[in-house]
Structures are given as C-alpha cells and as structure tokens.
Amino acid sequence: MSWFSDNGLLLGLATLDGLSYAAAIFMVAVGLNLIFGVLRVLNIAHGSFYAIGGYSAASLGLMFAARGLPAWAAFAALAIAAAIVGVLLGPPIARLLRRTQHQEPVLQLLVTFGLFMILEDLQKLIWGVQPIVFDRPLKLLGNVDVPFAGDLIPFTRYQLFVLPGIAIVTLVALAWTLRRTLFGRMLVAVTVDREAAISQGIDADRITMVTFTIGTALAALGGALSSATASLVPGVGAQTIVLSFAVVATAGLGQVEGAAITALLIGLGRSTAIYFAPELEVVIPYLIMVGVLLIRPQGLFGVIETRRI
Amino acid sequence: MAFECIGSTLTRREAFAAMGVGALVLSGRLAQAQAARPSELRVGIATYLSGPASVFGVPGKQAAELLIEELNAAGGIAGVKVRPIFVDEGPGVDHFVGEYRRLVQSENVNILFSAISSADCLACAPLADELKRPTLLWDCGTQRIFEEGKYEYAYRTQANATPEILAPLLYLLRVKPDFKTVAVVNQDYAWGRDSWSLFKTGLETLLPGVKVVAELFPKFGATDFSTEVTRLLALRPDVVLSTSWGGDLDTFIRQSADRNLFERSTFVLPLAESSLQRVGKALPAGHIVGARGDHWFLHPSPKDPALLKRFTDSYQARFGAYPIYPCHHMAQAVFAMKAGYEKAIAAKGGAWPNDAELAAAFRGLEFPSLTASVKIREDGQGLENQIVGTTFHSDKYPFPVMTDMVVFEAAKITTPVGQKSVDWLKTLTPEVIKTLPAPVAFKG
Amino acid sequence: MMRAREILVAAVAAAAILLLTLAVPWLRFVFTIAIAKGITVLGILVLLRAGQVSFGHALYLSFGAYIVAFAAPFCPEALLLLPLAALGATLLGLVIGLFVSRYRDIFFGMLNLALSMVFYSTLEKFYSITHGTDGIRLARTTFLGMTLTPETQAWTALGLALLLAAVFAILVRIYLESPMGHGLSAIKTREARLEFMGISAQRVLLAAYVLSAFMAGCGGFIVAMATRQVTPSLAYWTASGELVFIAILGGTGSVLGPFLGAIAYELTRVYAAALFAEGWQMILGAVLLLVILFAPGGLWSILRRMARQRVGRDARP
C-alpha cells in the first residue's frame, strides 16, 4: 500500500502518456486488423501507408500554410492527406492482392513485403531523407497544465485530447458501421466466411476493395496525426509495422474492440515501464503478446475457427 | 558529373547483362597489380543512403560530390581525376562486408572512405589490412577501433567518441559548475550507451556527488517521447543529456519544447549542431550544443576563413542548407586523401605510390580541415578540435546559432596513445576545466 | 530420374561456385553468405511444407552467430564451434518450439516474429556484454588445430558451407519423403485427419521446427565465420522477412530451391546496389513481385520448365 501512495500519482501521469500512445498505435493497428479480416493477409506494406500518410500530411499542411490558408486548414490537411493516400494506394494494391488470392497465403504475404520494399524507396525518392515535421496543429491548440504533487506538468492539448479523441471517434464509428450498417454486416460476413458470403450474393471483391481502402486511409491518418508531434525519417514504416503486428495478433483477428484494448494494454504497459522499469520499455508489446497468447491462443477477442474437415 | 554517372552505370549494366564469367574474371584480375599512375583515381565511399542514418549519409555524399568536383576542376590529385563510387551502408554489416570486398576486388578502388556506422568501421578496419587497401574511417564514432586494434591500412580522419563527449562535459562543468542532478535520454543502441558511459565516467571523476536521476534509453527511431518528457518534467533534473541525433533528436527537442521542459532543465546535446537548421527556434536559447568536432559554419576562428566561406556558400547554393558535421567529416577525408597522395608521391620522388606506400603516408599526416587542421597520430587516430557552444537566437538566421563558443584543443581532450578511454577519463582532474580557453560570443 | 538430375544440378552448381570464387575473389564472400542463408531457408522450406511461415527465423541464425562470437575466445576450433552453434540453436528451438508449435498461421508467424524481436532487443539491452549494434568481433579461429588467417578462414567458411549445404539438402530430402515429412503436408491440408490417425500434429511440427532451428544455427556459424563481425541486425525482423523472400524466390518445390534463391537474391542485391545505390530495395521488391505474379513456383520451377522444354525438343525427331 505504501508503494502505491508513493507512486500512485506517477501512475496517473503514466496513464495520461499511455493513453495518447495507445491512441496512436490503435489508429494503425485497427486498419491492419480490418484488412486482415477480409483478405486473410498480414499487410506488411501497412507500415509504408503510415509513413506516406505522415509525409503527405506534412507536405500538404506546409503547402496550405505557405498559401496563407486559415489555421483550421492545418487540421483539414491531415484528413485530406489520409483520404488521398487511401484512395490512391488502396484500390490498386487491393487489386494486385486479388490477383494472388487463390495462391498460397505466404505468397500473398510476400506480395505485401515486395510492396513494402518498393514503397520504402519511393517515399525516399519523393520526400528525401531529411526529417520532416508539421507541428502547426499542435501549436494551435497549446498546452494544459496537469497538477502533480504540488507541481504543474504541462501537456499539449493535442496529445491529451486530440489523439485519444480521434481514436475514440474512429473506434465508435467502426463499431457502429460493422454492427448497424449493411456495408458493415457484409464486411463481417466476408470476414467470417468468404465463400458463404459470396453464396449469399455479397460482392466480396468490392467489400474487400473498400475495406482495404479504409484500412489504408486509417494507417495514413495515423501517420498524419503523428506528423504533428514527430519528425518523419526513412525507416519509420518498418518500425511501425512490427508494433501493429503485435497488436493484431494479441487482439484476435478482425476484432476492432480487441485492437483498442490491446493498444491500451501496450500503451499503458509501455509508459508504466518507462517510469518503473525503463529497461523493459522496448520489449513490453512483445511480452504482452506472448503472455496473452499463452493464455488465449486465439488472441484476446479471437474466435476459435471451426475446423473444416 | 551526371554524365560520368551515366557512363559508369552503363559499363556496370553491360557487365551485369553479360553476368559473364569472363567479365567478372577480368574485373577480378585487374584488382591485383598497380603502382603505375592510374588514368583515374577511384574512391569507394561507404555512407548511409537508406534508413534513419541517411540524414547524415546523404549530406556526406553531397559534400563528397561537391568537393571532388572542385578537386577535379583544379586538376585532380597530381594530375589524376578522382571518381567516387558510393555504396549504401543501410542493409547492415553482413551486406557491407560484401560491398567493401566488391569495391576493392571488383571496382578496384584505390582508396576507401568508410564508414558512418561504428559496426561497419569495426568490420572494415581489419579488412583494410587483409586486402591491403588504404581506408579512411571518415565518420564513425567508436573509440574501440584504435584502442583495441592496430592497423596498417586503416586511419581515422576525425576524432572519436571520447573527445566528442568530453568536450561538452567540460563545457557544462565550466558554465554550470554547481549542478546536482542529471538525467539522460539516449537512443538505445551502441552509440547511446557508449556515449553515456563516457559522460558518466568523466562526470564521476570531475564532479563526484552529482546524482543521476533517470537513465532513459528509448528505442532507436522512437517517434514518441511524451512519457520521457513527462517524467523529466516531474523529476526536474538540473541537466538533461541527450546524445541522440537525426529524427530522434528533432522529435525529442520539439516534444520537450512544446511542453516547456527547456525552462526547467539545461540541455546538453553533443550532436545538436546537425539538427539546428531543422528544429529552428523551437530549440530555445541557453542550451549546450556540440558538433562532433570543430564543425560550425560560423566557426569563430577558422584557420582559412576563405576556405570555410567558399565551401559553406557553394554547399548552401547547391543543396539549400548549411553544411553540417558529416559534410565537414567528408571534407576531411577528401583533404586527407589529397594530402596523403601528395606526401607519398613526394616521398617517392614524383613516382606514383603503391598501396602500402600510400597507406604509410597517412601515419603522422597533418592535413587541413575546413576550420583548422587534423593530425593523424601514430596509432591511426585523428586529432581533431572540438567546438561546443550555447544556443542563441539571432535575427540573422531562422534557427539557433552558437554563442559563447569554446574550441577545445584536440590533444588535451583525446585519450593518449595506448590508453583506454574509460581508464584515462578516471585520471582527469578539475584542473582541465580551469585551463580552458575563453568562450567567444556570436558576432552578427 | 528426378533425383539423379537434382544431384547432377547440385554438383554442377557447387563446382561452378568454386570456380567462380577462384576467378572472382569478391564473389567468395557473397556466395558464402548466400549458402549460409540457403541452409537457413531450407528450414523455412520444411515449415512451409506444413503451411507455416516463420517470420522470425533470423533469431536462430543470429543466435548461432552470437554463440560463435562469444565462444571463439575460449574455444577457437571451428569444428567445435560449429556443433556448439548448432546445439545452442537447437536447444533454443526446442524450448520455443514447444510453445509455438501449438499455434498456426498468423499466430505462428507473429509469435516467431515477436520472439526474434525480443532477442533483438535483448542484444541491445545487454550492451555491456554484446556491445549492442557495434557488434562483437570474432576472435581468431583454428581448423583442426591450425590457426586460420583471414584468407584461409574465408575458404574454410565456404568449404564448410558447401559441405553442410550438401548434407542438409540430402537430409531434408529424405526427411520430406519420410512419414514425418508427409505428416507436415497433412498439417497444411487437413490437420484433423492427422489427429484422427493418432499422430500428434504438434509433435510433427515441433520436430520440423527443431530441425529448422538446428540448420539455422549452422547458417549462423557460417555467417559469423565469413563476416567476422556479429551484430544484432542479423536478428531484426526484416532479416527474417528476407529469409522467407528467398524461400519463395527459389521455389519450394525442391531442396535446391533455397540455394538457388539465396544466390539469386544476394547477386541481385549486390548488382542492384551497384547500379542504383539509392534504390536497391525497390529493385528487389519489384523482382519479388514479378516472381510471385509470373512464376509463383520460384526460380526452381522456371529452371524445370526450361529443362522440360529442352527434353521435349530433343525428343522430337
């Protein structure tokens, strides 16, 4: 109990940091998870979508600022960039993956690996290697002071409200779409059993294409949101994707709420580790994943697939 | 230049098209004999063209292109034109070792500049001796190379981690002699760990009793430091050290600045010279920055002011940025190559030196840098001055510049020949701080 | 018939490699690394028979390499270091295999990935022992008591690599033909049938997994001997991805596929880097896409198709 009274306040701070980190990884992982659901392929290029989304948002935002557009345009730039990346990259890549749909899963996986390699270099050719940042949205909102043991700790409003806010809106919107709309129900049907869905007259290819585009745009939005706080450098995609993989496997496949809870676990686990056991910070996501899969082999929210004999 | 590039790709593409045993055998054979004056001088340059470290690798490459063009315009080295061949260090050591061999045995380069990564330098120094090809270690930091090994063909044309970390430490002890607590936020890889252990050893020797309140090693390439920043805000250490660089450092500086951490602690950023132009005035005044050498385009007392100005202006005009430290390191390698060849040719009475003669010429060589001169010691280590300053916001530049600059004399802060850095640091006394030169203010 | 041809192709390829290395010294290193990776990919191929993709096998390769780097100062004999690396990787493979062989598909792949990343992070964390990313320089080694110079060590590495490649190729061939090997195919098609026959699918997969770890450990030994600098980047997830890439590039139809793929991969990488230093990744990615789209059986299937056409043409009057 005395440990808690000593460190309880620190845990509070760790929670604030963990929330925003969780929001950031949720944005990337949920798109990956959706795509996995309909395509049954882990999209390695998803990390590149994140990076390209970030770069595009920074370019667009800087362009808007140079043209003298009003301040709110900075936020619009993030959303517009994400939508553009989703629409430009999503459909052609989904089509490419469809070509390999009837081949072995490992071949599909490697198609995305090949795309990842190409996109990594492409983004370097377009944006160069110098770190790029676009912090206007963050600057516009300013800071808020959080009291802590007689002290005041400044947090940016962007980190405290915008990131978690957008993640929550995304989560609710996705959950609502999947449960309440026709498109969402068709998507769920394709995720659960593609053949059965097709036999019911669902255009599985179209659903896949749209889902892939949405997933891509979500990754790009994740990147765009991070471009306000972090400098983009070559290699950021490779870093992002491993973390998202851990989230997806821990969450259970195709599970939106699972992705949210896993992201929270990882976010809180990581920030707590930085306070109390900094050496563990880097391995926390993997330890959580291994731990969860030891107890629930199908992931936190996964459903045991019926074995078709 | 562009034309040359196309030409070289074509021949290699032809070789590739043939993939022919014949073509390969031929290129392999060529590698053996030489000593006659070559028609061109090929220099293999290993640098980062992919991955996060390309923030250094690409400016280094740009500087090499610029300087070699200038060198060729002035007649090359003893009348021989120089042609650079660049290879990417990005894919890791196992690939790099293959590339190094290819440069020597297939491209038949006369000399190599290698590398940015310390792992690549540790791997290529013994290879240089094995393949007997002169190699200039142009940018890597680790002090282990010449403290743990002896090489005939590998030489370093710049300082190493010890003076690069000791200089900012001494500067800190001078301007803020009474601090009580320090925290570190370094990248979680060899350089981050190594530089912290050097800093800590020096600090414990020179100012015992300072408390280390947090040792944070976020992963290399991290994009979110908010937890680290929160923790530092709560701990309020007097000093925050970070030897991070590139995107990591930019992000750390921004996220710290956004949350006013710079108002609570004095930052010591030994590599921040390379980030100043990117972070701009987000980095407040009054914090300590270093440059991995005496590399600063506004150096207060360059040996040859015209040289520094000419290079700075032409680099700025061509690439749209002021040169940063890897550009200086590359310049040192180019200048060392020229000086080494000239020394070896003179020693041979005007005849072209072979590999061994050229390598021997680097030992004890003194050559100009953009700001001063560098001497290669008998163990192969370069003696390079260090500049450390305090950030200052001037109206003349859209980013912070250095003021209260101290230029540290290389010999005083470099581990003597035959000693290990960590042992040597323990023998320092506070006397060294008292004998430092007076700081020089920024002059608009 | 097919077996005789495979042996012939392998023998010709080995002879060609030796000749090329004699003529073109810099290729020796490239080929040695390629064969080391080929040996590791052989293990991936075994797992692919069961439909399981490990996205973390660089773990065993790097583990073997680190064992060599750590043990060499105390035990410089190459012929002892090799079994040591193999044994270490095998034991690690057994421990991890007991855990991951319960999982299939993406979970299997991701758990392997996660564990290899944990190992990668560990190498960074224990900086004082491993020197982190700077890596460990391999101490002088001996072969049958004779101290190896860098030159003879490089030849030893290549010689041992070729020998191991031959032994493992034959071994894996026999293994895949055995009931255990057929059990793997059963895991891929209908695992439940295996269980109905009273065979534990988990045990079949575990055996394959341990075998693959064993071979990867040997591959790690060769990488350490050839590069003489062992760094954590060997364990990064992209290195594992590369191994799967090689498996598909070469083709999973034959035990020669991994070696074909590895040599093609390394040569493409070297030439792509020479042609276009800033964009070699893009070239490799494009090659991978083209192979998957137009020759999903990999290079081996292209070779076989060419050989068949030749036979067809010859047979015509």
Short mmCIF file of N, CA and C in Angstrom, two decimals, chain A residues 20-135:
data_model
loop_
_atom_site.label_atom_id
_atom_site.label_comp_id
_atom_site.label_asym_id
_atom_site.label_seq_id
_atom_site.Cartn_x
_atom_site.Cartn_y
_atom_site.Cartn_z
N SER A 20 -2.31 8.44 -24.93
CA SER A 20 -2.06 9.03 -26.25
C SER A 20 -1.25 8.06 -27.10
N TYR A 21 -0.34 7.34 -26.47
CA TYR A 21 0.44 6.37 -27.23
C TYR A 21 -0.48 5.26 -27.75
N ALA A 22 -1.38 4.82 -26.87
CA ALA A 22 -2.33 3.78 -27.27
C ALA A 22 -3.18 4.25 -28.44
N ALA A 23 -3.60 5.52 -28.38
CA ALA A 23 -4.42 6.05 -29.47
C ALA A 23 -3.65 5.98 -30.78
N ALA A 24 -2.36 6.34 -30.73
CA ALA A 24 -1.56 6.35 -31.95
C ALA A 24 -1.43 4.95 -32.53
N ILE A 25 -1.14 3.95 -31.68
CA ILE A 25 -0.98 2.62 -32.27
C ILE A 25 -2.32 2.02 -32.67
N PHE A 26 -3.38 2.42 -31.96
CA PHE A 26 -4.70 1.90 -32.35
C PHE A 26 -5.03 2.28 -33.79
N MET A 27 -4.74 3.56 -34.14
CA MET A 27 -5.09 4.04 -35.47
C MET A 27 -4.45 3.18 -36.57
N VAL A 28 -3.21 2.76 -36.34
CA VAL A 28 -2.54 1.96 -37.36
C VAL A 28 -3.04 0.52 -37.31
N ALA A 29 -3.11 -0.01 -36.08
CA ALA A 29 -3.40 -1.43 -35.94
C ALA A 29 -4.81 -1.76 -36.38
N VAL A 30 -5.75 -0.85 -36.15
CA VAL A 30 -7.15 -1.21 -36.46
C VAL A 30 -7.33 -1.37 -37.97
N GLY A 31 -6.66 -0.53 -38.74
CA GLY A 31 -6.73 -0.67 -40.20
C GLY A 31 -6.14 -1.99 -40.65
N LEU A 32 -5.02 -2.34 -40.06
CA LEU A 32 -4.37 -3.59 -40.40
C LEU A 32 -5.28 -4.77 -40.06
N ASN A 33 -5.93 -4.65 -38.93
CA ASN A 33 -6.80 -5.72 -38.47
C ASN A 33 -8.01 -5.90 -39.39
N LEU A 34 -8.60 -4.79 -39.82
CA LEU A 34 -9.72 -4.86 -40.75
C LEU A 34 -9.29 -5.54 -42.05
N ILE A 35 -8.14 -5.12 -42.56
CA ILE A 35 -7.66 -5.68 -43.82
C ILE A 35 -7.39 -7.18 -43.65
N PHE A 36 -6.80 -7.53 -42.51
CA PHE A 36 -6.56 -8.95 -42.29
C PHE A 36 -7.88 -9.72 -42.31
N GLY A 37 -8.88 -9.12 -41.71
CA GLY A 37 -10.17 -9.79 -41.64
C GLY A 37 -10.70 -10.18 -43.00
N VAL A 38 -10.70 -9.25 -43.96
CA VAL A 38 -11.30 -9.56 -45.25
C VAL A 38 -10.35 -10.26 -46.21
N LEU A 39 -9.05 -10.00 -46.08
CA LEU A 39 -8.12 -10.57 -47.05
C LEU A 39 -7.34 -11.77 -46.52
N ARG A 40 -7.35 -11.94 -45.22
CA ARG A 40 -6.57 -13.00 -44.59
C ARG A 40 -5.08 -12.87 -44.92
N VAL A 41 -4.62 -11.66 -45.08
CA VAL A 41 -3.19 -11.49 -45.30
C VAL A 41 -2.71 -10.35 -44.41
N LEU A 42 -1.59 -10.57 -43.77
CA LEU A 42 -1.00 -9.53 -42.95
C LEU A 42 -0.28 -8.57 -43.88
N ASN A 43 -0.77 -7.38 -43.97
CA ASN A 43 -0.24 -6.44 -44.95
C ASN A 43 1.00 -5.73 -44.42
N ILE A 44 2.17 -6.18 -44.87
CA ILE A 44 3.42 -5.57 -44.38
C ILE A 44 3.55 -4.14 -44.88
N ALA A 45 2.98 -3.86 -46.06
CA ALA A 45 3.06 -2.51 -46.61
C ALA A 45 2.26 -1.50 -45.78
N HIS A 46 1.49 -2.00 -44.82
CA HIS A 46 0.70 -1.11 -43.98
C HIS A 46 1.58 -0.06 -43.30
N GLY A 47 2.78 -0.47 -42.88
CA GLY A 47 3.72 0.47 -42.27
C GLY A 47 4.10 1.58 -43.23
N SER A 48 4.21 1.24 -44.51
CA SER A 48 4.53 2.26 -45.50
C SER A 48 3.38 3.24 -45.67
N PHE A 49 2.13 2.74 -45.59
CA PHE A 49 0.98 3.64 -45.69
C PHE A 49 1.04 4.68 -44.57
N TYR A 50 1.42 4.20 -43.40
CA TYR A 50 1.56 5.09 -42.24
C TYR A 50 2.57 6.19 -42.55
N ALA A 51 3.75 5.75 -43.04
CA ALA A 51 4.81 6.73 -43.32
C ALA A 51 4.39 7.69 -44.41
N ILE A 52 3.79 7.15 -45.49
CA ILE A 52 3.41 8.00 -46.61
C ILE A 52 2.30 8.97 -46.18
N GLY A 53 1.39 8.48 -45.34
CA GLY A 53 0.35 9.37 -44.82
C GLY A 53 0.97 10.54 -44.06
N GLY A 54 1.96 10.22 -43.24
CA GLY A 54 2.63 11.27 -42.46
C GLY A 54 3.31 12.28 -43.36
N TYR A 55 4.06 11.79 -44.32
CA TYR A 55 4.78 12.67 -45.24
C TYR A 55 3.80 13.54 -46.03
N SER A 56 2.72 12.90 -46.55
CA SER A 56 1.77 13.66 -47.36
C SER A 56 1.12 14.75 -46.53
N ALA A 57 0.74 14.42 -45.30
CA ALA A 57 0.10 15.40 -44.45
C ALA A 57 1.03 16.58 -44.20
N ALA A 58 2.30 16.26 -43.94
CA ALA A 58 3.26 17.34 -43.68
C ALA A 58 3.40 18.22 -44.93
N SER A 59 3.53 17.59 -46.10
CA SER A 59 3.68 18.37 -47.34
C SER A 59 2.46 19.25 -47.57
N LEU A 60 1.28 18.62 -47.44
CA LEU A 60 0.04 19.34 -47.71
C LEU A 60 -0.14 20.49 -46.72
N GLY A 61 0.13 20.18 -45.45
CA GLY A 61 -0.03 21.20 -44.41
C GLY A 61 0.91 22.37 -44.65
N LEU A 62 2.15 22.07 -45.00
CA LEU A 62 3.12 23.14 -45.25
C LEU A 62 2.69 23.95 -46.47
N MET A 63 2.10 23.25 -47.46
CA MET A 63 1.65 23.94 -48.66
C MET A 63 0.49 24.89 -48.31
N PHE A 64 -0.47 24.38 -47.53
CA PHE A 64 -1.59 25.21 -47.10
C PHE A 64 -1.08 26.44 -46.36
N ALA A 65 -0.12 26.21 -45.46
CA ALA A 65 0.41 27.32 -44.66
C ALA A 65 1.08 28.34 -45.57
N ALA A 66 1.82 27.83 -46.58
CA ALA A 66 2.52 28.73 -47.50
C ALA A 66 1.53 29.56 -48.31
N ARG A 67 0.36 28.95 -48.63
CA ARG A 67 -0.65 29.68 -49.39
C ARG A 67 -1.44 30.66 -48.52
N GLY A 68 -1.15 30.64 -47.23
CA GLY A 68 -1.83 31.55 -46.32
C GLY A 68 -3.25 31.14 -45.98
N LEU A 69 -3.54 29.85 -46.05
CA LEU A 69 -4.87 29.39 -45.67
C LEU A 69 -5.07 29.53 -44.16
N PRO A 70 -6.32 29.63 -43.71
CA PRO A 70 -6.56 29.81 -42.27
C PRO A 70 -6.06 28.62 -41.45
N ALA A 71 -5.99 28.86 -40.13
CA ALA A 71 -5.37 27.89 -39.25
C ALA A 71 -6.06 26.54 -39.27
N TRP A 72 -7.40 26.54 -39.33
CA TRP A 72 -8.09 25.25 -39.26
C TRP A 72 -7.71 24.35 -40.43
N ALA A 73 -7.19 24.96 -41.51
CA ALA A 73 -6.80 24.17 -42.67
C ALA A 73 -5.71 23.16 -42.31
N ALA A 74 -4.96 23.49 -41.25
CA ALA A 74 -3.92 22.56 -40.82
C ALA A 74 -4.54 21.21 -40.44
N PHE A 75 -5.70 21.27 -39.77
CA PHE A 75 -6.34 20.01 -39.39
C PHE A 75 -6.94 19.32 -40.62
N ALA A 76 -7.50 20.16 -41.50
CA ALA A 76 -8.07 19.59 -42.72
C ALA A 76 -6.98 18.88 -43.50
N ALA A 77 -5.77 19.43 -43.49
CA ALA A 77 -4.67 18.84 -44.25
C ALA A 77 -4.45 17.39 -43.83
N LEU A 78 -4.54 17.14 -42.52
CA LEU A 78 -4.31 15.78 -42.02
C LEU A 78 -5.33 14.82 -42.62
N ALA A 79 -6.60 15.22 -42.55
CA ALA A 79 -7.66 14.33 -43.04
C ALA A 79 -7.59 14.18 -44.56
N ILE A 80 -7.36 15.29 -45.25
CA ILE A 80 -7.31 15.23 -46.71
C ILE A 80 -6.17 14.32 -47.16
N ALA A 81 -5.01 14.49 -46.53
CA ALA A 81 -3.85 13.68 -46.92
C ALA A 81 -4.16 12.20 -46.73
N ALA A 82 -4.79 11.88 -45.60
CA ALA A 82 -5.10 10.47 -45.32
C ALA A 82 -6.04 9.92 -46.38
N ALA A 83 -7.06 10.73 -46.74
CA ALA A 83 -8.03 10.27 -47.74
C ALA A 83 -7.35 10.07 -49.09
N ILE A 84 -6.49 11.01 -49.45
CA ILE A 84 -5.81 10.90 -50.75
C ILE A 84 -4.96 9.63 -50.80
N VAL A 85 -4.19 9.40 -49.73
CA VAL A 85 -3.33 8.21 -49.71
C VAL A 85 -4.19 6.95 -49.82
N GLY A 86 -5.29 6.92 -49.06
CA GLY A 86 -6.17 5.75 -49.10
C GLY A 86 -6.70 5.50 -50.50
N VAL A 87 -7.19 6.54 -51.14
CA VAL A 87 -7.82 6.37 -52.46
C VAL A 87 -6.77 6.07 -53.54
N LEU A 88 -5.61 6.70 -53.43
CA LEU A 88 -4.59 6.48 -54.46
C LEU A 88 -3.94 5.10 -54.35
N LEU A 89 -3.63 4.69 -53.12
CA LEU A 89 -2.88 3.45 -52.95
C LEU A 89 -3.78 2.24 -52.72
N GLY A 90 -4.87 2.45 -52.02
CA GLY A 90 -5.72 1.33 -51.63
C GLY A 90 -6.20 0.47 -52.79
N PRO A 91 -7.02 1.02 -53.71
CA PRO A 91 -7.61 0.17 -54.77
C PRO A 91 -6.58 -0.57 -55.62
N PRO A 92 -5.52 0.10 -56.14
CA PRO A 92 -4.59 -0.68 -56.98
C PRO A 92 -3.92 -1.82 -56.22
N ILE A 93 -3.58 -1.58 -54.97
CA ILE A 93 -2.91 -2.63 -54.22
C ILE A 93 -3.88 -3.76 -53.88
N ALA A 94 -5.11 -3.38 -53.56
CA ALA A 94 -6.12 -4.41 -53.30
C ALA A 94 -6.31 -5.28 -54.54
N ARG A 95 -6.29 -4.63 -55.71
CA ARG A 95 -6.47 -5.37 -56.96
C ARG A 95 -5.29 -6.32 -57.17
N LEU A 96 -4.11 -5.81 -56.87
CA LEU A 96 -2.91 -6.65 -57.01
C LEU A 96 -3.01 -7.87 -56.10
N LEU A 97 -3.47 -7.63 -54.87
CA LEU A 97 -3.57 -8.75 -53.92
C LEU A 97 -4.64 -9.74 -54.37
N ARG A 98 -5.68 -9.23 -55.05
CA ARG A 98 -6.73 -10.13 -55.51
C ARG A 98 -6.19 -11.10 -56.55
N ARG A 99 -5.22 -10.61 -57.31
CA ARG A 99 -4.63 -11.49 -58.33
C ARG A 99 -3.97 -12.72 -57.71
N THR A 100 -3.50 -12.55 -56.49
CA THR A 100 -2.80 -13.67 -55.86
C THR A 100 -3.68 -14.36 -54.83
N GLN A 101 -5.00 -14.04 -54.88
CA GLN A 101 -5.87 -14.52 -53.83
C GLN A 101 -5.92 -16.04 -53.73
N HIS A 102 -5.82 -16.70 -54.87
CA HIS A 102 -6.00 -18.15 -54.83
C HIS A 102 -4.69 -18.88 -54.69
N GLN A 103 -3.62 -18.13 -54.51
CA GLN A 103 -2.34 -18.78 -54.26
C GLN A 103 -2.14 -18.94 -52.76
N GLU A 104 -1.00 -19.55 -52.43
CA GLU A 104 -0.75 -19.80 -51.01
C GLU A 104 -0.66 -18.48 -50.24
N PRO A 105 -1.09 -18.53 -48.98
CA PRO A 105 -1.07 -17.30 -48.17
C PRO A 105 0.33 -16.68 -48.09
N VAL A 106 1.36 -17.53 -48.07
CA VAL A 106 2.71 -16.98 -47.93
C VAL A 106 3.06 -16.12 -49.14
N LEU A 107 2.53 -16.47 -50.32
CA LEU A 107 2.80 -15.66 -51.50
C LEU A 107 2.14 -14.28 -51.38
N GLN A 108 0.93 -14.29 -50.86
CA GLN A 108 0.25 -13.00 -50.65
C GLN A 108 1.01 -12.14 -49.67
N LEU A 109 1.48 -12.79 -48.61
CA LEU A 109 2.24 -12.06 -47.60
C LEU A 109 3.46 -11.42 -48.25
N LEU A 110 4.11 -12.19 -49.13
CA LEU A 110 5.32 -11.67 -49.74
C LEU A 110 5.03 -10.60 -50.79
N VAL A 111 3.85 -10.63 -51.39
CA VAL A 111 3.48 -9.52 -52.27
C VAL A 111 3.52 -8.23 -51.47
N THR A 112 2.97 -8.29 -50.26
CA THR A 112 2.98 -7.06 -49.46
C THR A 112 4.39 -6.71 -49.00
N PHE A 113 5.24 -7.73 -48.81
CA PHE A 113 6.64 -7.45 -48.45
C PHE A 113 7.33 -6.75 -49.61
N GLY A 114 7.09 -7.24 -50.84
CA GLY A 114 7.67 -6.60 -52.02
C GLY A 114 7.19 -5.15 -52.16
N LEU A 115 5.89 -4.95 -51.92
CA LEU A 115 5.34 -3.59 -51.98
C LEU A 115 5.99 -2.71 -50.94
N PHE A 116 6.18 -3.29 -49.75
CA PHE A 116 6.82 -2.54 -48.68
C PHE A 116 8.19 -2.05 -49.12
N MET A 117 8.98 -2.95 -49.73
CA MET A 117 10.32 -2.56 -50.16
C MET A 117 10.26 -1.45 -51.21
N ILE A 118 9.32 -1.58 -52.14
CA ILE A 118 9.21 -0.56 -53.19
C ILE A 118 8.78 0.78 -52.60
N LEU A 119 7.76 0.74 -51.73
CA LEU A 119 7.25 1.99 -51.17
C LEU A 119 8.28 2.68 -50.28
N GLU A 120 9.10 1.88 -49.57
CA GLU A 120 10.13 2.47 -48.72
C GLU A 120 11.06 3.36 -49.56
N ASP A 121 11.50 2.84 -50.70
CA ASP A 121 12.42 3.61 -51.53
C ASP A 121 11.70 4.75 -52.24
N LEU A 122 10.45 4.49 -52.63
CA LEU A 122 9.68 5.52 -53.32
C LEU A 122 9.51 6.75 -52.43
N GLN A 123 9.21 6.49 -51.17
CA GLN A 123 8.97 7.62 -50.27
C GLN A 123 10.26 8.39 -50.06
N LYS A 124 11.39 7.68 -50.13
CA LYS A 124 12.69 8.34 -50.01
C LYS A 124 12.95 9.21 -51.24
N LEU A 125 12.56 8.69 -52.41
CA LEU A 125 12.78 9.45 -53.64
C LEU A 125 11.92 10.72 -53.66
N ILE A 126 10.70 10.59 -53.10
CA ILE A 126 9.80 11.74 -53.14
C ILE A 126 10.16 12.77 -52.07
N TRP A 127 10.34 12.31 -50.83
CA TRP A 127 10.48 13.26 -49.73
C TRP A 127 11.91 13.42 -49.23
N GLY A 128 12.85 12.68 -49.79
CA GLY A 128 14.23 12.81 -49.35
C GLY A 128 14.45 12.16 -48.00
N VAL A 129 15.59 12.44 -47.41
CA VAL A 129 15.95 11.75 -46.17
C VAL A 129 15.94 12.68 -44.97
N GLN A 130 15.82 13.99 -45.21
CA GLN A 130 15.86 14.90 -44.06
C GLN A 130 14.55 14.80 -43.29
N PRO A 131 14.62 14.75 -41.96
CA PRO A 131 13.40 14.66 -41.16
C PRO A 131 12.43 15.80 -41.47
N ILE A 132 11.16 15.46 -41.57
CA ILE A 132 10.13 16.46 -41.89
C ILE A 132 9.11 16.47 -40.76
N VAL A 133 8.61 17.63 -40.42
CA VAL A 133 7.63 17.73 -39.36
C VAL A 133 6.60 18.80 -39.74
N PHE A 134 5.40 18.65 -39.20
CA PHE A 134 4.37 19.67 -39.44
C PHE A 134 3.62 19.85 -38.13
N ASP A 135 4.10 20.78 -37.30
CA ASP A 135 3.56 20.83 -35.94
C ASP A 135 2.53 21.94 -35.75
#
